[in-house]
Tab-separated table of C-alpha atoms and ligand atoms in Angstrom:
chain	number	residue	atom	x	y	z
L	1	MET	CA	45.733	69.571	68.721
L	2	GLY	CA	44.748	71.488	71.815
L	3	GLN	CA	41.237	72.511	72.607
L	4	ALA	CA	41.789	75.434	74.844
L	5	ALA	CA	39.303	77.083	77.081
L	6	PHE	CA	41.248	78.187	80.132
L	7	PRO	CA	44.759	76.821	80.390
L	8	ALA	CA	43.776	74.717	83.409
L	9	THR	CA	41.078	72.905	81.469
L	10	VAL	CA	42.794	72.357	78.128
L	11	THR	CA	42.227	68.945	76.658
L	12	GLN	CA	43.917	67.395	73.662
L	13	ARG	CA	41.979	65.323	71.197
L	14	PRO	CA	42.698	64.061	67.689
L	15	PHE	CA	41.872	66.548	64.953
L	16	VAL	CA	39.215	65.331	62.532
L	17	PRO	CA	37.994	67.965	60.064
L	18	SER	CA	34.308	68.052	59.078
L	19	ASP	CA	35.352	67.838	55.434
L	20	PRO	CA	38.955	66.895	54.647
L	21	ARG	CA	38.580	68.506	51.212
L	22	ARG	CA	37.785	71.859	52.846
L	23	VAL	CA	39.475	72.279	56.198
L	24	THR	CA	38.550	75.652	57.711
L	25	MET	CA	40.459	77.846	60.138
L	26	TYR	CA	39.758	81.352	61.428
L	27	VAL	CA	42.092	83.500	63.500
L	28	CYS	CA	41.275	86.939	64.897
L	29	GLY	CA	43.490	89.484	63.165
L	30	PRO	CA	44.762	92.991	63.831
L	31	THR	CA	43.066	96.306	64.485
L	32	VAL	CA	45.033	98.504	62.098
L	33	TYR	CA	45.655	101.782	63.950
L	34	ASN	CA	49.340	101.421	64.846
L	35	TYR	CA	52.434	99.276	64.303
L	36	SER	CA	52.156	95.758	65.723
L	37	HIS	CA	54.240	94.728	68.708
L	38	ILE	CA	55.972	91.369	68.837
L	39	GLY	CA	53.273	90.006	71.180
L	40	ASN	CA	50.643	90.664	68.492
L	41	PHE	CA	52.685	88.463	66.182
L	42	ARG	CA	52.806	85.366	68.361
L	43	PRO	CA	49.395	84.132	67.117
L	44	VAL	CA	50.252	85.205	63.550
L	45	VAL	CA	53.316	82.935	63.524
L	46	VAL	CA	51.808	80.089	65.586
L	47	PHE	CA	48.758	79.811	63.330
L	48	ASP	CA	50.939	80.173	60.249
L	49	VAL	CA	52.699	76.987	61.364
L	50	LEU	CA	49.336	75.283	61.882
L	51	PHE	CA	48.193	76.508	58.428
L	52	ARG	CA	51.363	75.100	56.821
L	53	LEU	CA	50.948	71.773	58.635
L	54	LEU	CA	47.278	71.478	57.592
L	55	ARG	CA	48.211	72.273	53.983
L	56	ARG	CA	50.751	69.487	54.079
L	57	LEU	CA	48.272	67.008	55.595
L	58	TYR	CA	45.188	67.830	53.501
L	59	GLY	CA	46.691	69.477	50.399
L	60	GLU	CA	47.317	73.144	49.667
L	61	ASP	CA	43.977	73.613	47.906
L	62	HIS	CA	41.988	71.985	50.686
L	63	VAL	CA	42.684	74.353	53.558
L	64	VAL	CA	40.846	77.662	53.843
L	65	TYR	CA	42.262	80.107	56.346
L	66	ALA	CA	40.592	83.433	57.123
L	67	ALA	CA	41.991	86.173	59.357
L	68	ASN	CA	40.087	89.416	59.717
L	69	VAL	CA	41.253	93.001	59.639
L	70	THR	CA	39.417	95.339	62.000
L	71	ASP	CA	39.415	98.611	60.080
L	72	VAL	CA	36.723	100.494	62.003
L	73	ASP	CA	37.207	100.994	65.724
L	74	ASP	CA	37.420	103.716	68.400
L	75	LYS	CA	41.234	103.740	68.340
L	76	ILE	CA	41.283	104.124	64.556
L	77	ASN	CA	38.748	106.954	64.790
L	78	LYS	CA	40.825	108.707	67.413
L	79	LYS	CA	44.032	108.418	65.421
L	80	ALA	CA	42.289	109.697	62.262
L	81	ALA	CA	40.845	112.638	64.200
L	82	ASP	CA	44.267	113.420	65.736
L	83	GLU	CA	45.882	113.503	62.298
L	84	GLY	CA	42.886	115.152	60.630
L	85	VAL	CA	42.621	112.465	57.931
L	86	PRO	CA	39.900	109.963	56.942
L	87	ILE	CA	40.129	106.557	58.675
L	88	GLU	CA	41.112	104.946	55.339
L	89	VAL	CA	44.436	106.803	55.440
L	90	ILE	CA	45.200	105.329	58.865
L	91	THR	CA	44.008	101.806	58.102
L	92	ALA	CA	45.810	101.622	54.721
L	93	ARG	CA	49.084	102.775	56.306
L	94	TYR	CA	49.017	100.277	59.158
L	95	LEU	CA	47.641	97.396	57.117
L	96	ASP	CA	50.611	97.853	54.756
L	97	ALA	CA	52.957	97.860	57.749
L	98	TYR	CA	51.260	94.731	59.105
L	99	HIS	CA	51.701	92.944	55.772
L	100	ALA	CA	55.360	93.984	55.649
L	101	ASP	CA	55.878	92.606	59.183
L	102	MET	CA	54.118	89.374	58.195
L	103	SER	CA	56.383	88.916	55.257
L	104	CYS	CA	59.532	89.651	57.323
L	105	LEU	CA	58.450	86.972	59.782
L	106	GLY	CA	57.718	84.466	57.015
L	107	ALA	CA	53.952	84.204	57.588
L	108	LEU	CA	51.989	83.092	54.516
L	109	PRO	CA	49.056	85.299	53.530
L	110	PRO	CA	45.748	83.778	54.705
L	111	THR	CA	43.336	82.565	52.010
L	112	PHE	CA	40.920	85.356	52.961
L	113	GLU	CA	41.572	88.571	54.819
L	114	PRO	CA	38.092	90.074	55.210
L	115	ARG	CA	37.856	93.681	56.359
L	116	ALA	CA	35.097	94.965	58.630
L	117	THR	CA	34.245	97.916	56.373
L	118	GLN	CA	33.833	95.525	53.425
L	119	THR	CA	31.670	93.066	55.374
L	120	MET	CA	29.019	95.564	56.506
L	121	ASP	CA	26.117	93.883	54.632
L	122	ALA	CA	26.856	90.507	56.234
L	123	ILE	CA	27.224	92.129	59.671
L	124	ILE	CA	23.908	93.990	59.362
L	125	ASP	CA	22.204	90.851	58.041
L	126	MET	CA	23.443	88.803	61.009
L	127	ILE	CA	22.287	91.404	63.537
L	128	GLY	CA	18.863	91.385	61.826
L	129	ARG	CA	18.604	87.627	62.239
L	130	LEU	CA	19.638	87.860	65.906
L	131	VAL	CA	16.840	90.388	66.492
L	132	ARG	CA	14.298	88.180	64.679
L	133	ASN	CA	15.451	85.164	66.718
L	134	ASN	CA	14.919	87.149	69.953
L	135	ALA	CA	18.626	86.903	70.728
L	136	ALA	CA	19.080	90.665	70.409
L	137	TYR	CA	17.109	93.798	71.190
L	138	ALA	CA	17.233	97.465	70.239
L	139	ALA	CA	17.568	100.163	72.910
L	140	GLU	CA	18.472	103.861	72.601
L	141	GLY	CA	20.004	103.563	69.138
L	142	HIS	CA	21.982	100.468	70.132
L	143	VAL	CA	21.368	96.822	69.371
L	144	LEU	CA	22.448	94.498	72.171
L	145	PHE	CA	22.950	90.775	72.364
L	146	ASN	CA	20.591	89.228	74.888
L	147	THR	CA	22.804	86.879	76.909
L	148	GLN	CA	19.714	85.480	78.688
L	149	ALA	CA	18.541	84.050	75.351
L	150	TYR	CA	21.551	81.746	75.012
L	151	SER	CA	21.732	79.137	77.752
L	152	ASP	CA	25.315	78.134	76.897
L	153	TYR	CA	26.632	81.649	77.469
L	154	GLY	CA	29.834	81.319	79.538
L	155	LYS	CA	30.481	77.742	78.458
L	156	LEU	CA	33.591	78.458	76.362
L	157	SER	CA	35.352	80.514	79.012
L	158	ARG	CA	33.887	78.342	81.798
L	159	ARG	CA	32.768	81.344	83.742
L	160	PRO	CA	29.664	81.321	85.848
L	161	LEU	CA	27.338	84.156	84.849
L	162	ASP	CA	27.596	85.929	88.261
L	163	GLU	CA	31.338	86.230	87.771
L	164	MET	CA	30.832	87.870	84.406
L	165	ILE	CA	28.263	90.217	85.932
L	166	ASP	CA	30.695	91.124	88.712
L	167	GLY	CA	33.193	92.049	86.051
L	168	ALA	CA	30.649	94.143	84.181
L	169	ARG	CA	29.067	95.777	87.238
L	170	VAL	CA	31.521	98.640	87.332
L	171	GLU	CA	29.804	100.482	84.528
L	172	VAL	CA	26.516	99.067	83.302
L	173	ALA	CA	24.918	101.092	80.529
L	174	PRO	CA	21.289	101.934	81.399
L	175	TYR	CA	19.990	100.497	78.085
L	176	LYS	CA	21.207	96.985	78.946
L	177	GLN	CA	18.535	94.505	80.059
L	178	HIS	CA	21.239	92.391	81.678
L	179	PRO	CA	24.722	93.517	82.767
L	180	ALA	CA	26.417	90.850	80.608
L	181	ASP	CA	24.606	91.931	77.398
L	182	PHE	CA	26.967	93.358	74.803
L	183	VAL	CA	26.822	95.751	71.864
L	184	LEU	CA	26.150	94.540	68.313
L	185	TRP	CA	25.460	97.962	66.792
L	186	LYS	CA	25.923	101.448	68.189
L	187	PRO	CA	25.321	105.002	67.041
L	188	SER	CA	28.375	106.814	65.690
L	189	LYS	CA	29.519	110.008	67.379
L	190	PRO	CA	29.614	113.171	65.260
L	191	ASP	CA	32.453	113.043	62.668
L	192	GLU	CA	32.832	109.280	63.075
L	193	PRO	CA	32.262	106.912	60.136
L	194	VAL	CA	28.640	105.856	59.890
L	195	TRP	CA	26.699	103.181	58.014
L	196	ALA	CA	22.950	103.056	57.317
L	197	SER	CA	21.108	100.082	58.835
L	198	PRO	CA	17.556	99.014	59.699
L	199	PHE	CA	18.502	99.761	63.362
L	200	GLY	CA	19.490	103.330	62.630
L	201	PRO	CA	22.734	104.893	61.422
L	202	GLY	CA	25.861	103.701	63.249
L	203	ARG	CA	28.583	101.108	63.245
L	204	PRO	CA	29.076	97.538	64.452
L	205	GLY	CA	30.591	96.359	67.715
L	206	TRP	CA	33.801	94.400	67.467
L	207	HIS	CA	32.582	90.888	68.304
L	208	ILE	CA	29.929	90.727	65.576
L	209	GLU	CA	32.465	91.334	62.840
L	210	CYS	CA	34.227	87.993	63.389
L	211	SER	CA	30.978	85.985	63.548
L	212	ALA	CA	29.700	87.552	60.323
L	213	MET	CA	33.019	87.039	58.532
L	214	ILE	CA	33.245	83.416	59.632
L	215	GLU	CA	29.750	82.740	58.366
L	216	GLN	CA	30.400	84.569	55.096
L	217	THR	CA	33.879	83.285	54.232
L	218	LEU	CA	33.948	79.822	55.830
L	219	GLY	CA	30.432	78.752	56.907
L	220	LEU	CA	29.479	77.291	60.291
L	221	PRO	CA	30.691	75.290	62.005
L	222	ILE	CA	34.363	75.892	61.277
L	223	ASP	CA	37.013	73.329	62.139
L	224	ILE	CA	39.520	75.504	64.001
L	225	HIS	CA	39.154	78.878	65.669
L	226	GLY	CA	42.399	80.388	66.896
L	227	GLY	CA	43.609	83.421	68.769
L	228	GLY	CA	45.394	84.568	71.894
L	229	ASN	CA	44.326	83.422	75.363
L	230	ASP	CA	43.267	86.972	76.141
L	231	LEU	CA	40.463	86.701	73.562
L	232	ILE	CA	38.653	83.766	75.195
L	233	PHE	CA	36.513	86.116	77.244
L	234	PRO	CA	34.661	88.125	76.256
L	235	HIS	CA	35.522	88.107	72.533
L	236	HIS	CA	35.299	84.409	71.655
L	237	GLU	CA	32.494	83.753	74.115
L	238	ASN	CA	30.504	86.510	72.412
L	239	GLU	CA	31.452	85.415	68.899
L	240	MET	CA	30.177	81.926	69.640
L	241	ALA	CA	26.934	83.185	71.203
L	242	GLN	CA	26.221	85.334	68.122
L	243	GLY	CA	27.061	82.616	65.627
L	244	MET	CA	25.003	79.952	67.387
L	245	CYS	CA	21.923	82.160	67.818
L	246	ALA	CA	22.001	83.652	64.302
L	247	ASP	CA	22.763	80.511	62.371
L	248	HIS	CA	21.179	77.745	64.483
L	249	ALA	CA	24.318	75.741	63.728
L	250	ASP	CA	25.223	72.563	65.623
L	251	ALA	CA	28.478	74.171	66.644
L	252	TYR	CA	30.451	77.343	66.060
L	253	ALA	CA	33.996	75.950	66.031
L	254	ASN	CA	34.867	72.294	66.522
L	255	TYR	CA	38.320	73.074	67.943
L	256	TRP	CA	39.385	76.177	69.813
L	257	VAL	CA	43.135	76.749	69.859
L	258	HIS	CA	44.528	79.528	72.042
L	259	ASN	CA	48.117	80.648	72.403
L	260	GLY	CA	49.682	81.903	75.647
L	261	PHE	CA	50.764	85.467	76.357
L	262	LEU	CA	54.029	86.976	75.328
L	263	ASN	CA	55.486	88.758	78.361
L	264	MET	CA	58.235	91.321	78.788
L	265	GLY	CA	60.004	89.803	81.744
L	266	VAL	CA	57.117	89.178	84.146
L	267	GLU	CA	54.734	91.760	82.671
L	268	LYS	CA	52.366	91.337	79.773
L	269	MET	CA	53.586	93.288	76.739
L	270	SER	CA	50.950	95.893	76.069
L	271	LYS	CA	50.675	99.368	74.679
L	272	SER	CA	49.042	100.563	77.897
L	273	LEU	CA	52.050	99.418	79.964
L	274	GLY	CA	54.435	101.127	77.543
L	275	ASN	CA	56.771	98.115	77.365
L	276	VAL	CA	56.206	97.206	73.738
L	277	GLU	CA	58.775	96.115	71.177
L	278	LEU	CA	57.444	96.877	67.701
L	279	VAL	CA	58.115	94.337	64.959
L	280	HIS	CA	58.769	97.325	62.695
L	281	ASP	CA	61.772	98.300	64.910
L	282	LEU	CA	62.922	94.797	65.840
L	283	VAL	CA	63.447	93.784	62.195
L	284	THR	CA	66.089	96.493	61.841
L	285	ARG	CA	68.171	94.770	64.555
L	286	VAL	CA	67.227	91.094	64.330
L	287	PRO	CA	66.650	89.088	61.129
L	288	GLY	CA	62.951	88.267	60.625
L	289	GLU	CA	63.784	84.577	60.518
L	290	ALA	CA	65.345	84.794	64.001
L	291	LEU	CA	62.258	86.610	65.327
L	292	ARG	CA	60.103	83.844	63.875
L	293	TRP	CA	62.362	81.226	65.494
L	294	ALA	CA	62.149	83.017	68.864
L	295	LEU	CA	58.330	83.188	68.708
L	296	LEU	CA	58.150	79.420	68.230
L	297	ALA	CA	60.887	78.485	70.689
L	298	SER	CA	58.387	77.896	73.507
L	299	HIS	CA	55.336	75.694	73.104
L	300	TYR	CA	52.474	77.879	71.869
L	301	ARG	CA	50.258	77.258	74.896
L	302	GLN	CA	52.981	78.311	77.357
L	303	PRO	CA	53.674	81.926	78.210
L	304	LEU	CA	56.681	83.277	76.292
L	305	ALA	CA	59.054	85.577	78.193
L	306	TRP	CA	60.505	87.908	75.558
L	307	SER	CA	64.034	89.253	76.012
L	308	ASP	CA	67.215	89.972	74.065
L	309	GLU	CA	68.448	86.615	75.270
L	310	VAL	CA	65.574	84.850	73.482
L	311	THR	CA	66.440	86.541	70.172
L	312	ASP	CA	70.184	85.941	70.712
L	313	GLN	CA	69.531	82.244	71.235
L	314	ALA	CA	67.341	82.171	68.123
L	315	ARG	CA	70.082	83.773	66.084
L	316	LYS	CA	72.646	81.288	67.410
L	317	ALA	CA	70.375	78.333	66.634
L	318	LEU	CA	70.012	79.572	63.046
L	319	ASP	CA	73.759	80.352	62.827
L	320	SER	CA	74.435	76.759	63.724
L	321	LEU	CA	71.986	75.323	61.149
L	322	TYR	CA	73.012	77.728	58.391
L	323	GLY	CA	76.631	76.982	59.305
L	324	VAL	CA	76.106	73.292	58.519
L	325	LEU	CA	74.424	74.234	55.239
L	326	ARG	CA	77.327	76.469	54.340
L	327	ARG	CA	79.886	73.803	55.147
L	328	THR	CA	77.923	71.381	52.962
L	329	ALA	CA	77.309	73.877	50.169
L	330	ASP	CA	78.810	71.454	47.656
L	331	VAL	CA	76.393	68.661	48.670
L	332	GLU	CA	73.409	68.417	46.322
L	333	ALA	CA	70.295	67.952	48.505
L	334	GLN	CA	68.151	64.989	47.534
L	335	ALA	CA	64.409	65.545	47.114
L	336	ALA	CA	63.060	64.432	50.497
L	337	GLU	CA	60.162	64.542	52.918
L	338	PRO	CA	60.377	66.041	56.409
L	339	SER	CA	61.717	63.467	58.860
L	340	ALA	CA	59.290	61.235	60.768
L	341	ALA	CA	60.512	62.528	64.136
L	342	PHE	CA	59.971	66.113	62.975
L	343	MET	CA	56.418	65.355	61.818
L	344	ASP	CA	55.675	63.509	65.077
L	345	ALA	CA	56.688	66.593	67.045
L	346	LEU	CA	54.388	68.896	65.029
L	347	MET	CA	51.513	66.419	65.136
L	348	ASP	CA	51.788	66.406	68.935
L	349	ASP	CA	49.912	69.680	69.511
L	350	LEU	CA	52.461	71.674	67.460
L	351	ASN	CA	55.411	70.850	69.684
L	352	THR	CA	57.849	73.295	68.072
L	353	PRO	CA	60.567	72.936	70.761
L	354	ARG	CA	60.758	69.217	69.911
L	355	ALA	CA	60.661	69.997	66.198
L	356	TYR	CA	63.636	72.355	66.726
L	357	ALA	CA	65.549	69.608	68.542
L	358	GLU	CA	65.005	67.365	65.529
L	359	LEU	CA	66.296	70.075	63.151
L	360	HIS	CA	69.452	70.332	65.251
L	361	SER	CA	69.832	66.557	65.290
L	362	LEU	CA	69.489	66.449	61.470
L	363	GLY	CA	72.006	69.280	61.183
L	364	GLN	CA	74.482	67.476	63.399
L	365	ARG	CA	74.105	64.243	61.440
L	366	LEU	CA	74.490	66.092	58.137
L	367	GLY	CA	77.730	67.637	59.414
L	368	THR	CA	79.295	64.337	60.454
L	369	ALA	CA	77.779	61.728	58.092
L	370	PRO	CA	79.849	59.969	55.412
L	371	ALA	CA	79.684	61.702	52.023
L	372	ASP	CA	77.232	59.208	50.491
L	373	GLU	CA	74.644	59.868	53.247
L	374	LYS	CA	74.844	63.644	53.110
L	375	PRO	CA	72.507	64.312	50.123
L	376	ALA	CA	69.575	62.501	51.802
L	377	LEU	CA	70.192	64.145	55.191
L	378	LYS	CA	70.493	67.585	53.638
L	379	GLY	CA	67.220	67.020	51.758
L	380	GLN	CA	65.507	65.945	54.955
L	381	LEU	CA	66.805	68.918	56.927
L	382	LEU	CA	65.711	71.401	54.255
L	383	ALA	CA	62.285	69.780	53.778
L	384	SER	CA	61.623	69.702	57.538
L	385	ALA	CA	62.724	73.291	58.045
L	386	ARG	CA	60.807	74.494	54.957
L	387	LEU	CA	57.546	73.069	56.322
L	388	ILE	CA	57.611	75.551	59.208
L	389	GLY	CA	59.247	78.383	57.280
L	390	PHE	CA	62.988	78.156	58.030
L	391	LEU	CA	66.381	77.752	56.302
L	392	GLN	CA	65.226	78.858	52.860
L	393	ALA	CA	67.795	81.646	52.536
L	394	ASP	CA	71.202	81.230	50.933
L	395	PRO	CA	73.524	80.434	53.881
L	396	GLU	CA	75.952	83.121	52.691
L	397	ALA	CA	73.155	85.685	52.696
L	398	TRP	CA	72.196	84.642	56.250
L	399	PHE	CA	75.686	85.322	57.580
L	400	GLN	CA	75.910	88.624	55.746
L	401	GLY	CA	72.395	89.710	56.758
L	402	GLY	CA	73.623	92.292	59.258
L	403	ALA	CA	75.656	94.393	56.829
L	404	ASP	CA	74.403	97.485	55.039
L	405	PRO	CA	74.575	97.418	51.222
L	406	ALA	CA	77.380	100.011	50.880
L	407	LEU	CA	79.517	98.169	53.424
L	408	THR	CA	78.792	94.858	51.708
L	409	GLN	CA	79.994	96.284	48.390
L	410	ARG	CA	83.209	97.539	49.947
L	411	ILE	CA	83.822	94.193	51.666
L	412	GLU	CA	83.192	92.258	48.449
L	413	ALA	CA	85.684	94.516	46.633
L	414	LEU	CA	88.314	93.933	49.345
L	415	ILE	CA	87.750	90.163	49.242
L	416	VAL	CA	88.275	90.129	45.444
L	417	GLU	CA	91.403	92.257	45.813
L	418	ARG	CA	92.699	89.899	48.465
L	419	ASP	CA	91.970	86.829	46.305
L	420	VAL	CA	93.919	88.431	43.444
L	421	ALA	CA	96.829	89.197	45.770
L	422	ARG	CA	96.814	85.655	47.143
L	423	ALA	CA	96.723	84.158	43.655
L	424	ALA	CA	99.781	86.303	42.811
L	425	LYS	CA	101.379	85.147	46.109
L	426	ASP	CA	101.558	88.789	47.159
L	427	TRP	CA	101.265	87.947	50.871
L	428	THR	CA	102.029	91.462	52.077
L	429	THR	CA	99.031	92.914	50.223
L	430	ALA	CA	96.823	89.958	51.215
L	431	ASP	CA	97.695	90.449	54.886
L	432	ARG	CA	97.134	94.196	54.701
L	433	ILE	CA	93.642	93.637	53.249
L	434	ARG	CA	92.890	91.037	55.865
L	435	ALA	CA	93.816	93.556	58.587
L	436	GLU	CA	91.534	96.110	56.939
L	437	LEU	CA	88.680	93.602	56.950
L	438	THR	CA	89.342	92.783	60.592
L	439	ALA	CA	89.073	96.486	61.385
L	440	LEU	CA	85.648	96.413	59.699
L	441	LYS	CA	84.738	93.529	62.071
L	442	ILE	CA	84.685	91.067	59.192
L	443	GLU	CA	85.798	87.506	59.612
L	444	VAL	CA	87.199	85.944	56.431
L	445	MET	CA	87.084	82.204	55.912
L	446	ASP	CA	89.161	80.670	53.161
L	447	GLY	CA	87.585	77.633	51.516
L	448	PRO	CA	88.155	75.450	48.456
L	449	ASN	CA	85.808	77.697	46.433
L	450	GLY	CA	87.385	80.976	47.489
L	451	ALA	CA	86.967	83.149	50.527
L	452	THR	CA	83.676	83.762	52.304
L	453	TRP	CA	83.028	86.245	55.040
L	454	LYS	CA	80.712	87.149	57.861
L	455	LEU	CA	80.242	89.934	60.347
L	456	LYS	CA	81.855	89.118	63.664
L	457	GLU	CA	79.490	88.733	66.588
L	458	PRO	CA	79.401	91.956	68.557
L	459	ALA	CA	81.471	91.433	71.733
K	501	ZN	ZN1	37.527	87.511	66.509
């Protein structure tokens, strides 16, 4: 388990939950104003693997995982204004799309998915406590967090305060007592959504939403707080400051786990750079399972350079594993546990590249083992892969995944026709149909249980 602050200062220590009967994890979720790009989904998939591993270790009913949905925000307001619709229309549309992407990529739904607009009472209550504890002050319709009131401010991101001030100096709002102070509550502009509060009408800042949701859904301190590296400062630093000052807890999160960036070549993938690949588009070209494989192909703390080559390799890796399963379709898998080597890899700070190597090794052994050893090996391969969300499809369906339904129907009809011709030893007809299938870029494989087929790899 990694405790990440900045990559240079990451330390690994054994994970011990505060209460093994209620292991808690929080991961910062999406702002729902647009389709998600593949970089947004790296933490979704990484923490899904951690969630699945924790459920295996502590029991499915003993792990509570919350991921928030930011459904009030400047970008949402702008999009709603551009389309002339209420923000709910925008947030419902893109939350649906986000859920569809999650399901394509095999991510389990979190236990709780709190939404900012439905957590307003808890947010307002927390701001009130911060004001009473002298950790926040009101100024010109805003409420600001007083960074001078929290001596550990900067500890998580290991930034000296002057450095943070330098960063903030560019544009310091006149109502701030200190340049590093940040907004907890702000007035809404005309036509923007607005909530009543003891500090005046307005809406919350972004950071406070996570602290309030964590307190409300999980309670402080939580065991694991996750998110992308880019959230360490200021978001997680600010979250922690708010939680500690409002709750007087001993700690905010006992383990911070941060994943590395996903880059397009050497650049960060970001909407502002215009180099994004939307999950919504990618899933029309690449099976969701291959996208999931690609996202986990590098260790989560390392940067991940996204490219067509990465998804091609993922597809080939899955082709190879599904190929073994197809060749051993007649082997009944024994009920089994994931292999020890596979578990060791995951328990070593979620070492997915090593876990993949073990899946390939199991696949290879399954392919070559004597018949009496195959059922156990197949069980082990399936159980290991299932734990991190792979190889649950029918191998035939995997190889046919690229075809459209009308084409699939036509191919199936041709295969049946060809089988009939072959059974009648009508080789001329059988060969003609085979040539027709080849023209459709279909490869036919004759086996003991009849013919199977797959789309040929594009040249
Ligand atoms: Zn957050």
